[in-house]
Amino acid sequence: MLISMPDGSRRVLSRSEARIEEIVKDLGINPEEVIVAKNGRIVPDDETAGGSDQLKIVRFVHGG
Amino acid sequence: MKEDYSSMRGEMLGDGNRGRYARQILLFGEEGQKKLKSTRVLIAGAGGLGSAIAFYMAAAGFGRIRIVDCDVVELSNLNRQILHAQADLGRAKALSAYDSLAGINPEIEVEAVVERISEENVDDLLQGCDMIMDGMDSFPSRYLLNRAALKRAIPLFHGAISGYQGQATTIIPGKTACLSCLFPRAPPPATAPAIGSTCGVIGSIEVTEAIKYVTGKGRLLKNRLMLWDGLEGCLEEVSYEPSPYCRECRGLGRDA
Ligand SMILES: [Zn+2]
């Protein structure tokens, strides 16, 4: 899996198919602070990812 | 307490107006300009985002602008909240906004409302409004706007910032996912760092979307979240779709 982290850095991760929420937690990120795009499309974090999926983890903002 | 200030000069699109808007009439014609003039917008918030939004909407000639904010101007606002000046310290932001907007374009109608947007007053505040501009600083208040937009079937132009980062998208009830589909959970509350130029980028995108919507030009940010990272100098988009689990819009019909 190719993972784009909230700070813009990239990581290659090999692991078996898992819930996106778990993958995000394992990367040390609080799932409540991010939304995740799988292959360019935002998906609920109970969806799974693995193999050659590309994940983009976005720390969305709330200020105005 | 509600204070309404109105200026009703320049009702018709006369020659003077043609002069003022000449450069944008090149884009969408007198027809488009008339549509802007007959559009009533609610600008929710007169802070950093609301400042950029309000300035550009007033200058563009959106005919009726209702701007709502319950706070007063503080010194720490002035690095980004360009509606307000040093002399406005301690004044209600909505009233300071009124003066700035009436100054930049006396031909539009501006209403300033000094209130906190809540479940109780949101219906009143949206009376007659054709669209909602998001200049809020928290997700609970954005969810309130989202719900009101769905209920009234009017678009919500979303934007938010933190530091060098920002995001924007366009919610059209009946056609797109809603804000709760995209952000089912509010992030933990925190004071966001802020610079004026990021508010400028995101507020400008929201206004561009509103102009496109009214004049029927271009491709709106429908089901697309635009992400701005000023530190990287990078603008990206990710797509999203209506959530079958959405607590707000599940069951509402969509036709595109
Ligand atoms: Zn929804």
PDB file of C-alpha atoms and ligand atoms in Angstrom:
ATOM      1  CA  MET A   1       0.000   0.000   0.000  1.00  0.00           C
ATOM      2  CA  LEU A   2       1.200   3.492  -0.774  1.00  0.00           C
ATOM      3  CA  ILE A   3       0.211   5.857   2.003  1.00  0.00           C
ATOM      4  CA  SER A   4       0.269   9.629   1.830  1.00  0.00           C
ATOM      5  CA  MET A   5       0.576  10.942   5.364  1.00  0.00           C
ATOM      6  CA  PRO A   6      -1.078  14.145   6.658  1.00  0.00           C
ATOM      7  CA  ASP A   7       2.301  15.943   6.568  1.00  0.00           C
ATOM      8  CA  GLY A   8       2.653  15.130   2.872  1.00  0.00           C
ATOM      9  CA  SER A   9       5.303  12.414   3.343  1.00  0.00           C
ATOM     10  CA  ARG A  10       4.794   9.021   1.757  1.00  0.00           C
ATOM     11  CA  ARG A  11       5.161   5.524   3.112  1.00  0.00           C
ATOM     12  CA  VAL A  12       5.024   2.115   1.551  1.00  0.00           C
ATOM     13  CA  LEU A  13       3.311  -0.347   3.856  1.00  0.00           C
ATOM     14  CA  SER A  14       2.952  -4.061   3.354  1.00  0.00           C
ATOM     15  CA  ARG A  15       0.268  -5.575   5.449  1.00  0.00           C
ATOM     16  CA  SER A  16      -2.756  -7.703   4.941  1.00  0.00           C
ATOM     17  CA  GLU A  17      -6.154  -6.216   4.192  1.00  0.00           C
ATOM     18  CA  ALA A  18      -7.369  -4.317   7.250  1.00  0.00           C
ATOM     19  CA  ARG A  19      -9.936  -1.743   8.265  1.00  0.00           C
ATOM     20  CA  ILE A  20      -8.773   1.736   7.395  1.00  0.00           C
ATOM     21  CA  GLU A  21      -9.409   2.845  10.961  1.00  0.00           C
ATOM     22  CA  GLU A  22      -6.919   0.217  12.178  1.00  0.00           C
ATOM     23  CA  ILE A  23      -4.318   1.181   9.591  1.00  0.00           C
ATOM     24  CA  VAL A  24      -4.597   4.827  10.609  1.00  0.00           C
ATOM     25  CA  LYS A  25      -4.314   3.998  14.323  1.00  0.00           C
ATOM     26  CA  ASP A  26      -1.266   1.821  13.670  1.00  0.00           C
ATOM     27  CA  LEU A  27       0.385   4.803  12.005  1.00  0.00           C
ATOM     28  CA  GLY A  28      -0.049   6.728  15.254  1.00  0.00           C
ATOM     29  CA  ILE A  29      -2.832   8.956  13.953  1.00  0.00           C
ATOM     30  CA  ASN A  30      -6.108   9.637  15.733  1.00  0.00           C
ATOM     31  CA  PRO A  31      -8.842   8.544  13.273  1.00  0.00           C
ATOM     32  CA  GLU A  32     -11.119  11.308  14.589  1.00  0.00           C
ATOM     33  CA  GLU A  33      -8.812  13.980  13.193  1.00  0.00           C
ATOM     34  CA  VAL A  34      -8.568  12.686   9.643  1.00  0.00           C
ATOM     35  CA  ILE A  35     -10.506  11.570   6.633  1.00  0.00           C
ATOM     36  CA  VAL A  36      -9.058   8.975   4.316  1.00  0.00           C
ATOM     37  CA  ALA A  37      -9.192   8.759   0.545  1.00  0.00           C
ATOM     38  CA  LYS A  38      -8.703   5.294  -0.913  1.00  0.00           C
ATOM     39  CA  ASN A  39      -7.583   5.460  -4.529  1.00  0.00           C
ATOM     40  CA  GLY A  40      -8.691   9.098  -4.758  1.00  0.00           C
ATOM     41  CA  ARG A  41     -12.107   8.742  -3.142  1.00  0.00           C
ATOM     42  CA  ILE A  42     -13.007   9.413   0.474  1.00  0.00           C
ATOM     43  CA  VAL A  43     -14.343   6.295   2.152  1.00  0.00           C
ATOM     44  CA  PRO A  44     -15.786   5.517   5.585  1.00  0.00           C
ATOM     45  CA  ASP A  45     -13.076   4.314   7.950  1.00  0.00           C
ATOM     46  CA  ASP A  46     -14.743   0.946   8.470  1.00  0.00           C
ATOM     47  CA  GLU A  47     -13.911   0.138   4.867  1.00  0.00           C
ATOM     48  CA  THR A  48     -10.853  -2.052   4.328  1.00  0.00           C
ATOM     49  CA  ALA A  49      -7.674  -1.463   2.330  1.00  0.00           C
ATOM     50  CA  GLY A  50      -4.631  -3.518   1.401  1.00  0.00           C
ATOM     51  CA  GLY A  51      -2.618  -4.796  -1.562  1.00  0.00           C
ATOM     52  CA  SER A  52      -1.866  -2.037  -4.038  1.00  0.00           C
ATOM     53  CA  ASP A  53      -4.401   0.455  -2.670  1.00  0.00           C
ATOM     54  CA  GLN A  54      -3.307   4.056  -2.346  1.00  0.00           C
ATOM     55  CA  LEU A  55      -4.413   5.803   0.820  1.00  0.00           C
ATOM     56  CA  LYS A  56      -4.310   9.518   1.355  1.00  0.00           C
ATOM     57  CA  ILE A  57      -4.758  10.539   4.969  1.00  0.00           C
ATOM     58  CA  VAL A  58      -6.035  14.089   5.230  1.00  0.00           C
ATOM     59  CA  ARG A  59      -5.979  16.029   8.464  1.00  0.00           C
ATOM     60  CA  PHE A  60      -9.014  18.194   7.792  1.00  0.00           C
ATOM     61  CA  VAL A  61      -9.225  21.586   9.388  1.00  0.00           C
ATOM     62  CA  HIS A  62     -11.983  23.468  11.155  1.00  0.00           C
ATOM     63  CA  GLY A  63     -10.841  27.016  11.706  1.00  0.00           C
ATOM     64  CA  GLY A  64     -12.397  30.056  10.123  1.00  0.00           C
TER      65      GLY A  64
ATOM     66  CA  MET B   1     -30.617  41.535  19.988  1.00  0.00           C
ATOM     67  CA  LYS B   2     -30.867  42.015  16.281  1.00  0.00           C
ATOM     68  CA  GLU B   3     -29.704  45.133  14.482  1.00  0.00           C
ATOM     69  CA  ASP B   4     -30.483  45.574  10.808  1.00  0.00           C
ATOM     70  CA  TYR B   5     -28.738  48.197   8.770  1.00  0.00           C
ATOM     71  CA  SER B   6     -29.779  48.523   5.157  1.00  0.00           C
ATOM     72  CA  SER B   7     -28.718  50.632   2.258  1.00  0.00           C
ATOM     73  CA  MET B   8     -30.947  50.452  -0.772  1.00  0.00           C
ATOM     74  CA  ARG B   9     -29.237  52.787  -3.208  1.00  0.00           C
ATOM     75  CA  GLY B  10     -28.683  51.807  -6.809  1.00  0.00           C
ATOM     76  CA  GLU B  11     -31.635  49.483  -7.281  1.00  0.00           C
ATOM     77  CA  MET B  12     -31.268  49.245 -11.034  1.00  0.00           C
ATOM     78  CA  LEU B  13     -28.282  48.124 -13.041  1.00  0.00           C
ATOM     79  CA  GLY B  14     -27.556  51.540 -14.506  1.00  0.00           C
ATOM     80  CA  ASP B  15     -24.597  52.877 -16.449  1.00  0.00           C
ATOM     81  CA  GLY B  16     -22.651  53.419 -13.267  1.00  0.00           C
ATOM     82  CA  ASN B  17     -23.101  49.780 -12.416  1.00  0.00           C
ATOM     83  CA  ARG B  18     -21.982  48.759 -15.831  1.00  0.00           C
ATOM     84  CA  GLY B  19     -18.813  50.664 -15.155  1.00  0.00           C
ATOM     85  CA  ARG B  20     -18.254  49.073 -11.774  1.00  0.00           C
ATOM     86  CA  TYR B  21     -18.759  45.549 -13.046  1.00  0.00           C
ATOM     87  CA  ALA B  22     -17.383  46.004 -16.563  1.00  0.00           C
ATOM     88  CA  ARG B  23     -14.521  43.566 -16.156  1.00  0.00           C
ATOM     89  CA  GLN B  24     -16.636  40.715 -14.824  1.00  0.00           C
ATOM     90  CA  ILE B  25     -19.489  41.332 -17.251  1.00  0.00           C
ATOM     91  CA  LEU B  26     -16.892  40.217 -19.799  1.00  0.00           C
ATOM     92  CA  LEU B  27     -17.112  36.823 -18.074  1.00  0.00           C
ATOM     93  CA  PHE B  28     -20.827  36.287 -17.588  1.00  0.00           C
ATOM     94  CA  GLY B  29     -22.607  39.172 -19.266  1.00  0.00           C
ATOM     95  CA  GLU B  30     -25.169  41.671 -17.958  1.00  0.00           C
ATOM     96  CA  GLU B  31     -27.420  38.677 -17.491  1.00  0.00           C
ATOM     97  CA  GLY B  32     -24.992  37.139 -15.008  1.00  0.00           C
ATOM     98  CA  GLN B  33     -24.558  40.459 -13.228  1.00  0.00           C
ATOM     99  CA  LYS B  34     -28.332  40.767 -12.809  1.00  0.00           C
ATOM    100  CA  LYS B  35     -28.403  37.302 -11.295  1.00  0.00           C
ATOM    101  CA  LEU B  36     -25.735  38.291  -8.779  1.00  0.00           C
ATOM    102  CA  LYS B  37     -27.683  41.403  -7.958  1.00  0.00           C
ATOM    103  CA  SER B  38     -30.852  39.474  -7.234  1.00  0.00           C
ATOM    104  CA  THR B  39     -29.081  36.916  -5.031  1.00  0.00           C
ATOM    105  CA  ARG B  40     -29.378  37.094  -1.255  1.00  0.00           C
ATOM    106  CA  VAL B  41     -26.583  35.424   0.682  1.00  0.00           C
ATOM    107  CA  LEU B  42     -26.049  34.583   4.294  1.00  0.00           C
ATOM    108  CA  ILE B  43     -22.424  34.951   5.318  1.00  0.00           C
ATOM    109  CA  ALA B  44     -22.045  32.973   8.532  1.00  0.00           C
ATOM    110  CA  GLY B  45     -19.225  34.613  10.431  1.00  0.00           C
ATOM    111  CA  ALA B  46     -17.266  37.842  10.040  1.00  0.00           C
ATOM    112  CA  GLY B  47     -13.885  36.422  11.056  1.00  0.00           C
ATOM    113  CA  GLY B  48     -10.964  35.451   8.834  1.00  0.00           C
ATOM    114  CA  LEU B  49     -12.883  33.476   6.239  1.00  0.00           C
ATOM    115  CA  GLY B  50     -15.963  35.664   6.513  1.00  0.00           C
ATOM    116  CA  SER B  51     -13.821  38.742   5.839  1.00  0.00           C
ATOM    117  CA  ALA B  52     -12.454  37.412   2.559  1.00  0.00           C
ATOM    118  CA  ILE B  53     -15.869  36.086   1.544  1.00  0.00           C
ATOM    119  CA  ALA B  54     -17.714  39.303   2.363  1.00  0.00           C
ATOM    120  CA  PHE B  55     -15.251  41.627   0.641  1.00  0.00           C
ATOM    121  CA  TYR B  56     -15.285  39.697  -2.603  1.00  0.00           C
ATOM    122  CA  MET B  57     -19.037  39.146  -2.603  1.00  0.00           C
ATOM    123  CA  ALA B  58     -19.733  42.820  -1.960  1.00  0.00           C
ATOM    124  CA  ALA B  59     -17.271  43.916  -4.625  1.00  0.00           C
ATOM    125  CA  ALA B  60     -18.746  41.430  -7.110  1.00  0.00           C
ATOM    126  CA  GLY B  61     -22.206  42.911  -6.558  1.00  0.00           C
ATOM    127  CA  PHE B  62     -24.119  40.158  -4.780  1.00  0.00           C
ATOM    128  CA  GLY B  63     -27.185  42.297  -4.210  1.00  0.00           C
ATOM    129  CA  ARG B  64     -28.154  41.372  -0.671  1.00  0.00           C
ATOM    130  CA  ILE B  65     -25.651  40.308   1.905  1.00  0.00           C
ATOM    131  CA  ARG B  66     -26.670  39.317   5.408  1.00  0.00           C
ATOM    132  CA  ILE B  67     -23.622  38.899   7.613  1.00  0.00           C
ATOM    133  CA  VAL B  68     -23.946  37.354  11.048  1.00  0.00           C
ATOM    134  CA  ASP B  69     -21.444  37.342  13.888  1.00  0.00           C
ATOM    135  CA  CYS B  70     -21.893  37.653  17.635  1.00  0.00           C
ATOM    136  CA  ASP B  71     -18.305  38.551  18.584  1.00  0.00           C
ATOM    137  CA  VAL B  72     -16.522  41.848  19.052  1.00  0.00           C
ATOM    138  CA  VAL B  73     -13.303  42.816  17.321  1.00  0.00           C
ATOM    139  CA  GLU B  74     -10.154  41.978  19.298  1.00  0.00           C
ATOM    140  CA  LEU B  75      -6.555  42.870  18.594  1.00  0.00           C
ATOM    141  CA  SER B  76      -5.636  39.231  17.912  1.00  0.00           C
ATOM    142  CA  ASN B  77      -8.196  39.193  15.066  1.00  0.00           C
ATOM    143  CA  LEU B  78      -6.509  41.874  13.014  1.00  0.00           C
ATOM    144  CA  ASN B  79      -3.782  39.699  11.460  1.00  0.00           C
ATOM    145  CA  ARG B  80      -6.415  38.101   9.237  1.00  0.00           C
ATOM    146  CA  GLN B  81      -9.886  39.581   9.680  1.00  0.00           C
ATOM    147  CA  ILE B  82      -9.514  42.266   7.066  1.00  0.00           C
ATOM    148  CA  LEU B  83     -13.087  43.559   7.408  1.00  0.00           C
ATOM    149  CA  HIS B  84     -12.019  45.167  10.683  1.00  0.00           C
ATOM    150  CA  ALA B  85      -9.567  47.943  11.402  1.00  0.00           C
ATOM    151  CA  GLN B  86      -7.697  49.170  14.472  1.00  0.00           C
ATOM    152  CA  ALA B  87     -10.447  51.709  15.080  1.00  0.00           C
ATOM    153  CA  ASP B  88     -13.020  48.892  15.295  1.00  0.00           C
ATOM    154  CA  LEU B  89     -11.499  47.260  18.377  1.00  0.00           C
ATOM    155  CA  GLY B  90     -14.325  46.501  20.803  1.00  0.00           C
ATOM    156  CA  ARG B  91     -17.080  46.962  18.225  1.00  0.00           C
ATOM    157  CA  ALA B  92     -19.404  44.191  17.142  1.00  0.00           C
ATOM    158  CA  LYS B  93     -17.804  42.454  14.165  1.00  0.00           C
ATOM    159  CA  ALA B  94     -21.065  42.453  12.221  1.00  0.00           C
ATOM    160  CA  LEU B  95     -21.358  46.245  12.488  1.00  0.00           C
ATOM    161  CA  SER B  96     -17.740  46.780  11.563  1.00  0.00           C
ATOM    162  CA  ALA B  97     -18.351  44.465   8.605  1.00  0.00           C
ATOM    163  CA  TYR B  98     -21.349  46.554   7.616  1.00  0.00           C
ATOM    164  CA  ASP B  99     -19.237  49.697   7.404  1.00  0.00           C
ATOM    165  CA  SER B 100     -16.518  48.020   5.360  1.00  0.00           C
ATOM    166  CA  LEU B 101     -18.956  46.475   2.902  1.00  0.00           C
ATOM    167  CA  ALA B 102     -21.062  49.598   2.491  1.00  0.00           C
ATOM    168  CA  GLY B 103     -17.817  51.428   1.849  1.00  0.00           C
ATOM    169  CA  ILE B 104     -16.602  49.084  -0.835  1.00  0.00           C
ATOM    170  CA  ASN B 105     -19.955  48.898  -2.630  1.00  0.00           C
ATOM    171  CA  PRO B 106     -22.739  51.301  -1.615  1.00  0.00           C
ATOM    172  CA  GLU B 107     -24.961  49.887  -4.361  1.00  0.00           C
ATOM    173  CA  ILE B 108     -25.742  46.660  -2.543  1.00  0.00           C
ATOM    174  CA  GLU B 109     -27.947  45.989   0.460  1.00  0.00           C
ATOM    175  CA  VAL B 110     -26.065  44.859   3.546  1.00  0.00           C
ATOM    176  CA  GLU B 111     -27.654  43.604   6.749  1.00  0.00           C
ATOM    177  CA  ALA B 112     -25.550  43.133   9.852  1.00  0.00           C
ATOM    178  CA  VAL B 113     -26.854  40.779  12.509  1.00  0.00           C
ATOM    179  CA  VAL B 114     -25.194  40.619  15.922  1.00  0.00           C
ATOM    180  CA  GLU B 115     -26.251  37.141  16.970  1.00  0.00           C
ATOM    181  CA  ARG B 116     -24.817  33.708  17.541  1.00  0.00           C
ATOM    182  CA  ILE B 117     -26.210  31.304  14.966  1.00  0.00           C
ATOM    183  CA  SER B 118     -28.183  28.598  16.766  1.00  0.00           C
ATOM    184  CA  GLU B 119     -30.942  26.051  16.255  1.00  0.00           C
ATOM    185  CA  GLU B 120     -33.371  28.679  17.498  1.00  0.00           C
ATOM    186  CA  ASN B 121     -32.538  31.529  15.122  1.00  0.00           C
ATOM    187  CA  VAL B 122     -31.133  29.816  12.027  1.00  0.00           C
ATOM    188  CA  ASP B 123     -34.515  29.740  10.283  1.00  0.00           C
ATOM    189  CA  ASP B 124     -35.034  33.458  10.835  1.00  0.00           C
ATOM    190  CA  LEU B 125     -31.506  34.271   9.745  1.00  0.00           C
ATOM    191  CA  LEU B 126     -31.947  32.346   6.515  1.00  0.00           C
ATOM    192  CA  GLN B 127     -35.283  33.940   5.626  1.00  0.00           C
ATOM    193  CA  GLY B 128     -35.150  34.775   1.933  1.00  0.00           C
ATOM    194  CA  CYS B 129     -31.553  33.597   1.480  1.00  0.00           C
ATOM    195  CA  ASP B 130     -30.493  31.777  -1.663  1.00  0.00           C
ATOM    196  CA  MET B 131     -27.219  30.386  -0.349  1.00  0.00           C
ATOM    197  CA  ILE B 132     -25.044  29.997   2.724  1.00  0.00           C
ATOM    198  CA  MET B 133     -21.375  30.958   2.889  1.00  0.00           C
ATOM    199  CA  ASP B 134     -19.415  29.094   5.548  1.00  0.00           C
ATOM    200  CA  GLY B 135     -17.177  31.393   7.542  1.00  0.00           C
ATOM    201  CA  MET B 136     -17.579  29.513  10.819  1.00  0.00           C
ATOM    202  CA  ASP B 137     -14.790  28.263  13.043  1.00  0.00           C
ATOM    203  CA  SER B 138     -16.185  24.997  14.399  1.00  0.00           C
ATOM    204  CA  PHE B 139     -17.844  21.864  13.129  1.00  0.00           C
ATOM    205  CA  PRO B 140     -20.893  21.968  15.400  1.00  0.00           C
ATOM    206  CA  SER B 141     -21.883  25.311  13.864  1.00  0.00           C
ATOM    207  CA  ARG B 142     -21.142  23.982  10.383  1.00  0.00           C
ATOM    208  CA  TYR B 143     -23.401  20.977  11.000  1.00  0.00           C
ATOM    209  CA  LEU B 144     -26.113  23.458  11.926  1.00  0.00           C
ATOM    210  CA  LEU B 145     -25.637  25.278   8.615  1.00  0.00           C
ATOM    211  CA  ASN B 146     -25.563  21.961   6.753  1.00  0.00           C
ATOM    212  CA  ARG B 147     -28.856  20.894   8.298  1.00  0.00           C
ATOM    213  CA  ALA B 148     -30.429  24.254   7.458  1.00  0.00           C
ATOM    214  CA  ALA B 149     -29.150  24.056   3.878  1.00  0.00           C
ATOM    215  CA  LEU B 150     -30.657  20.583   3.471  1.00  0.00           C
ATOM    216  CA  LYS B 151     -33.954  21.677   4.971  1.00  0.00           C
ATOM    217  CA  ARG B 152     -34.247  24.737   2.728  1.00  0.00           C
ATOM    218  CA  ALA B 153     -32.641  23.064  -0.299  1.00  0.00           C
ATOM    219  CA  ILE B 154     -30.117  25.873  -0.791  1.00  0.00           C
ATOM    220  CA  PRO B 155     -26.389  25.452  -1.425  1.00  0.00           C
ATOM    221  CA  LEU B 156     -23.768  25.583   1.299  1.00  0.00           C
ATOM    222  CA  PHE B 157     -20.315  26.733   0.247  1.00  0.00           C
ATOM    223  CA  HIS B 158     -17.971  25.140   2.773  1.00  0.00           C
ATOM    224  CA  GLY B 159     -14.516  26.312   3.680  1.00  0.00           C
ATOM    225  CA  ALA B 160     -12.212  25.918   6.675  1.00  0.00           C
ATOM    226  CA  ILE B 161      -8.623  26.816   7.490  1.00  0.00           C
ATOM    227  CA  SER B 162      -5.850  26.111   9.927  1.00  0.00           C
ATOM    228  CA  GLY B 163      -2.447  27.677   9.568  1.00  0.00           C
ATOM    229  CA  TYR B 164      -1.230  27.272   5.994  1.00  0.00           C
ATOM    230  CA  GLN B 165      -3.868  24.650   5.250  1.00  0.00           C
ATOM    231  CA  GLY B 166      -7.420  24.916   4.044  1.00  0.00           C
ATOM    232  CA  GLN B 167     -10.244  23.037   2.379  1.00  0.00           C
ATOM    233  CA  ALA B 168     -13.330  23.884   0.375  1.00  0.00           C
ATOM    234  CA  THR B 169     -16.254  22.105  -1.208  1.00  0.00           C
ATOM    235  CA  THR B 170     -19.737  22.856  -2.496  1.00  0.00           C
ATOM    236  CA  ILE B 171     -22.844  21.200  -1.102  1.00  0.00           C
ATOM    237  CA  ILE B 172     -25.942  21.287  -3.302  1.00  0.00           C
ATOM    238  CA  PRO B 173     -28.868  19.594  -1.544  1.00  0.00           C
ATOM    239  CA  GLY B 174     -30.545  17.075  -3.808  1.00  0.00           C
ATOM    240  CA  LYS B 175     -27.485  16.825  -6.031  1.00  0.00           C
ATOM    241  CA  THR B 176     -24.438  16.150  -3.874  1.00  0.00           C
ATOM    242  CA  ALA B 177     -23.366  14.549  -0.653  1.00  0.00           C
ATOM    243  CA  CYS B 178     -23.805  16.771   2.382  1.00  0.00           C
ATOM    244  CA  LEU B 179     -21.217  18.043   4.839  1.00  0.00           C
ATOM    245  CA  SER B 180     -22.003  15.251   7.296  1.00  0.00           C
ATOM    246  CA  CYS B 181     -21.479  12.614   4.581  1.00  0.00           C
ATOM    247  CA  LEU B 182     -17.990  14.017   4.097  1.00  0.00           C
ATOM    248  CA  PHE B 183     -17.185  14.727   7.751  1.00  0.00           C
ATOM    249  CA  PRO B 184     -19.297  12.374   9.834  1.00  0.00           C
ATOM    250  CA  ARG B 185     -17.403  13.359  12.998  1.00  0.00           C
ATOM    251  CA  ALA B 186     -16.269  16.742  14.214  1.00  0.00           C
ATOM    252  CA  PRO B 187     -12.554  16.923  14.964  1.00  0.00           C
ATOM    253  CA  PRO B 188     -11.562  17.532  18.587  1.00  0.00           C
ATOM    254  CA  PRO B 189     -11.964  21.250  19.344  1.00  0.00           C
ATOM    255  CA  ALA B 190      -8.759  23.296  19.304  1.00  0.00           C
ATOM    256  CA  THR B 191      -7.700  26.856  18.611  1.00  0.00           C
ATOM    257  CA  ALA B 192      -6.509  26.895  15.023  1.00  0.00           C
ATOM    258  CA  PRO B 193      -3.433  28.892  14.089  1.00  0.00           C
ATOM    259  CA  ALA B 194      -4.318  31.319  11.308  1.00  0.00           C
ATOM    260  CA  ILE B 195      -2.818  33.657   8.761  1.00  0.00           C
ATOM    261  CA  GLY B 196      -4.864  36.020   6.665  1.00  0.00           C
ATOM    262  CA  SER B 197      -3.552  34.789   3.351  1.00  0.00           C
ATOM    263  CA  THR B 198      -4.898  31.271   3.935  1.00  0.00           C
ATOM    264  CA  CYS B 199      -8.313  32.765   4.744  1.00  0.00           C
ATOM    265  CA  GLY B 200      -7.927  34.701   1.503  1.00  0.00           C
ATOM    266  CA  VAL B 201      -7.271  31.567  -0.549  1.00  0.00           C
ATOM    267  CA  ILE B 202     -10.171  29.576   0.868  1.00  0.00           C
ATOM    268  CA  GLY B 203     -12.664  32.450   1.116  1.00  0.00           C
ATOM    269  CA  SER B 204     -11.878  33.309  -2.499  1.00  0.00           C
ATOM    270  CA  ILE B 205     -12.551  29.737  -3.599  1.00  0.00           C
ATOM    271  CA  GLU B 206     -15.916  29.821  -1.820  1.00  0.00           C
ATOM    272  CA  VAL B 207     -16.877  33.057  -3.560  1.00  0.00           C
ATOM    273  CA  THR B 208     -15.709  31.746  -6.927  1.00  0.00           C
ATOM    274  CA  GLU B 209     -17.991  28.760  -6.386  1.00  0.00           C
ATOM    275  CA  ALA B 210     -20.910  31.016  -5.485  1.00  0.00           C
ATOM    276  CA  ILE B 211     -20.374  33.109  -8.623  1.00  0.00           C
ATOM    277  CA  LYS B 212     -20.191  29.967 -10.762  1.00  0.00           C
ATOM    278  CA  TYR B 213     -23.367  28.657  -9.154  1.00  0.00           C
ATOM    279  CA  VAL B 214     -25.342  31.854  -9.723  1.00  0.00           C
ATOM    280  CA  THR B 215     -24.133  32.509 -13.250  1.00  0.00           C
ATOM    281  CA  GLY B 216     -24.236  28.850 -14.287  1.00  0.00           C
ATOM    282  CA  LYS B 217     -20.605  28.760 -15.389  1.00  0.00           C
ATOM    283  CA  GLY B 218     -17.915  26.136 -14.943  1.00  0.00           C
ATOM    284  CA  ARG B 219     -17.687  22.951 -12.930  1.00  0.00           C
ATOM    285  CA  LEU B 220     -18.601  23.278  -9.279  1.00  0.00           C
ATOM    286  CA  LEU B 221     -16.760  21.505  -6.460  1.00  0.00           C
ATOM    287  CA  LYS B 222     -19.641  19.029  -6.262  1.00  0.00           C
ATOM    288  CA  ASN B 223     -18.620  15.893  -4.365  1.00  0.00           C
ATOM    289  CA  ARG B 224     -15.047  17.141  -4.583  1.00  0.00           C
ATOM    290  CA  LEU B 225     -13.026  18.377  -1.640  1.00  0.00           C
ATOM    291  CA  MET B 226     -10.315  20.832  -2.583  1.00  0.00           C
ATOM    292  CA  LEU B 227      -7.303  20.806  -0.284  1.00  0.00           C
ATOM    293  CA  TRP B 228      -4.853  23.676  -0.083  1.00  0.00           C
ATOM    294  CA  ASP B 229      -1.455  23.231   1.516  1.00  0.00           C
ATOM    295  CA  GLY B 230       0.260  26.581   1.504  1.00  0.00           C
ATOM    296  CA  LEU B 231       3.518  25.285   2.981  1.00  0.00           C
ATOM    297  CA  GLU B 232       3.870  22.812   0.135  1.00  0.00           C
ATOM    298  CA  GLY B 233       2.374  25.213  -2.390  1.00  0.00           C
ATOM    299  CA  CYS B 234       0.028  22.446  -3.391  1.00  0.00           C
ATOM    300  CA  LEU B 235      -3.644  22.271  -4.348  1.00  0.00           C
ATOM    301  CA  GLU B 236      -5.237  18.826  -4.592  1.00  0.00           C
ATOM    302  CA  GLU B 237      -8.680  17.335  -4.726  1.00  0.00           C
ATOM    303  CA  VAL B 238     -10.267  14.147  -3.475  1.00  0.00           C
ATOM    304  CA  SER B 239     -13.727  13.000  -4.422  1.00  0.00           C
ATOM    305  CA  TYR B 240     -16.440  11.807  -2.076  1.00  0.00           C
ATOM    306  CA  GLU B 241     -19.986  10.600  -2.348  1.00  0.00           C
ATOM    307  CA  PRO B 242     -23.268  10.568  -0.449  1.00  0.00           C
ATOM    308  CA  SER B 243     -23.032   8.245   2.519  1.00  0.00           C
ATOM    309  CA  PRO B 244     -25.814   5.697   2.941  1.00  0.00           C
ATOM    310  CA  TYR B 245     -25.239   6.038   6.694  1.00  0.00           C
ATOM    311  CA  CYS B 246     -25.432   9.838   6.842  1.00  0.00           C
ATOM    312  CA  ARG B 247     -27.434  11.006   9.839  1.00  0.00           C
ATOM    313  CA  GLU B 248     -28.477  14.192   8.037  1.00  0.00           C
ATOM    314  CA  CYS B 249     -29.294  13.488   4.415  1.00  0.00           C
ATOM    315  CA  ARG B 250     -30.080   9.777   4.312  1.00  0.00           C
ATOM    316  CA  GLY B 251     -33.357   9.347   2.559  1.00  0.00           C
ATOM    317  CA  LEU B 252     -33.331  12.729   0.814  1.00  0.00           C
ATOM    318  CA  GLY B 253     -33.620  12.275  -2.930  1.00  0.00           C
ATOM    319  CA  ARG B 254     -30.811  13.209  -5.288  1.00  0.00           C
ATOM    320  CA  ASP B 255     -31.055  13.712  -9.006  1.00  0.00           C
ATOM    321  CA  ALA B 256     -27.465  14.092 -10.199  1.00  0.00           C
TER     322      ALA B 256
HETATM  323 ZN    ZN C   1     -25.193  13.517   4.186  1.00  0.00          ZN
END
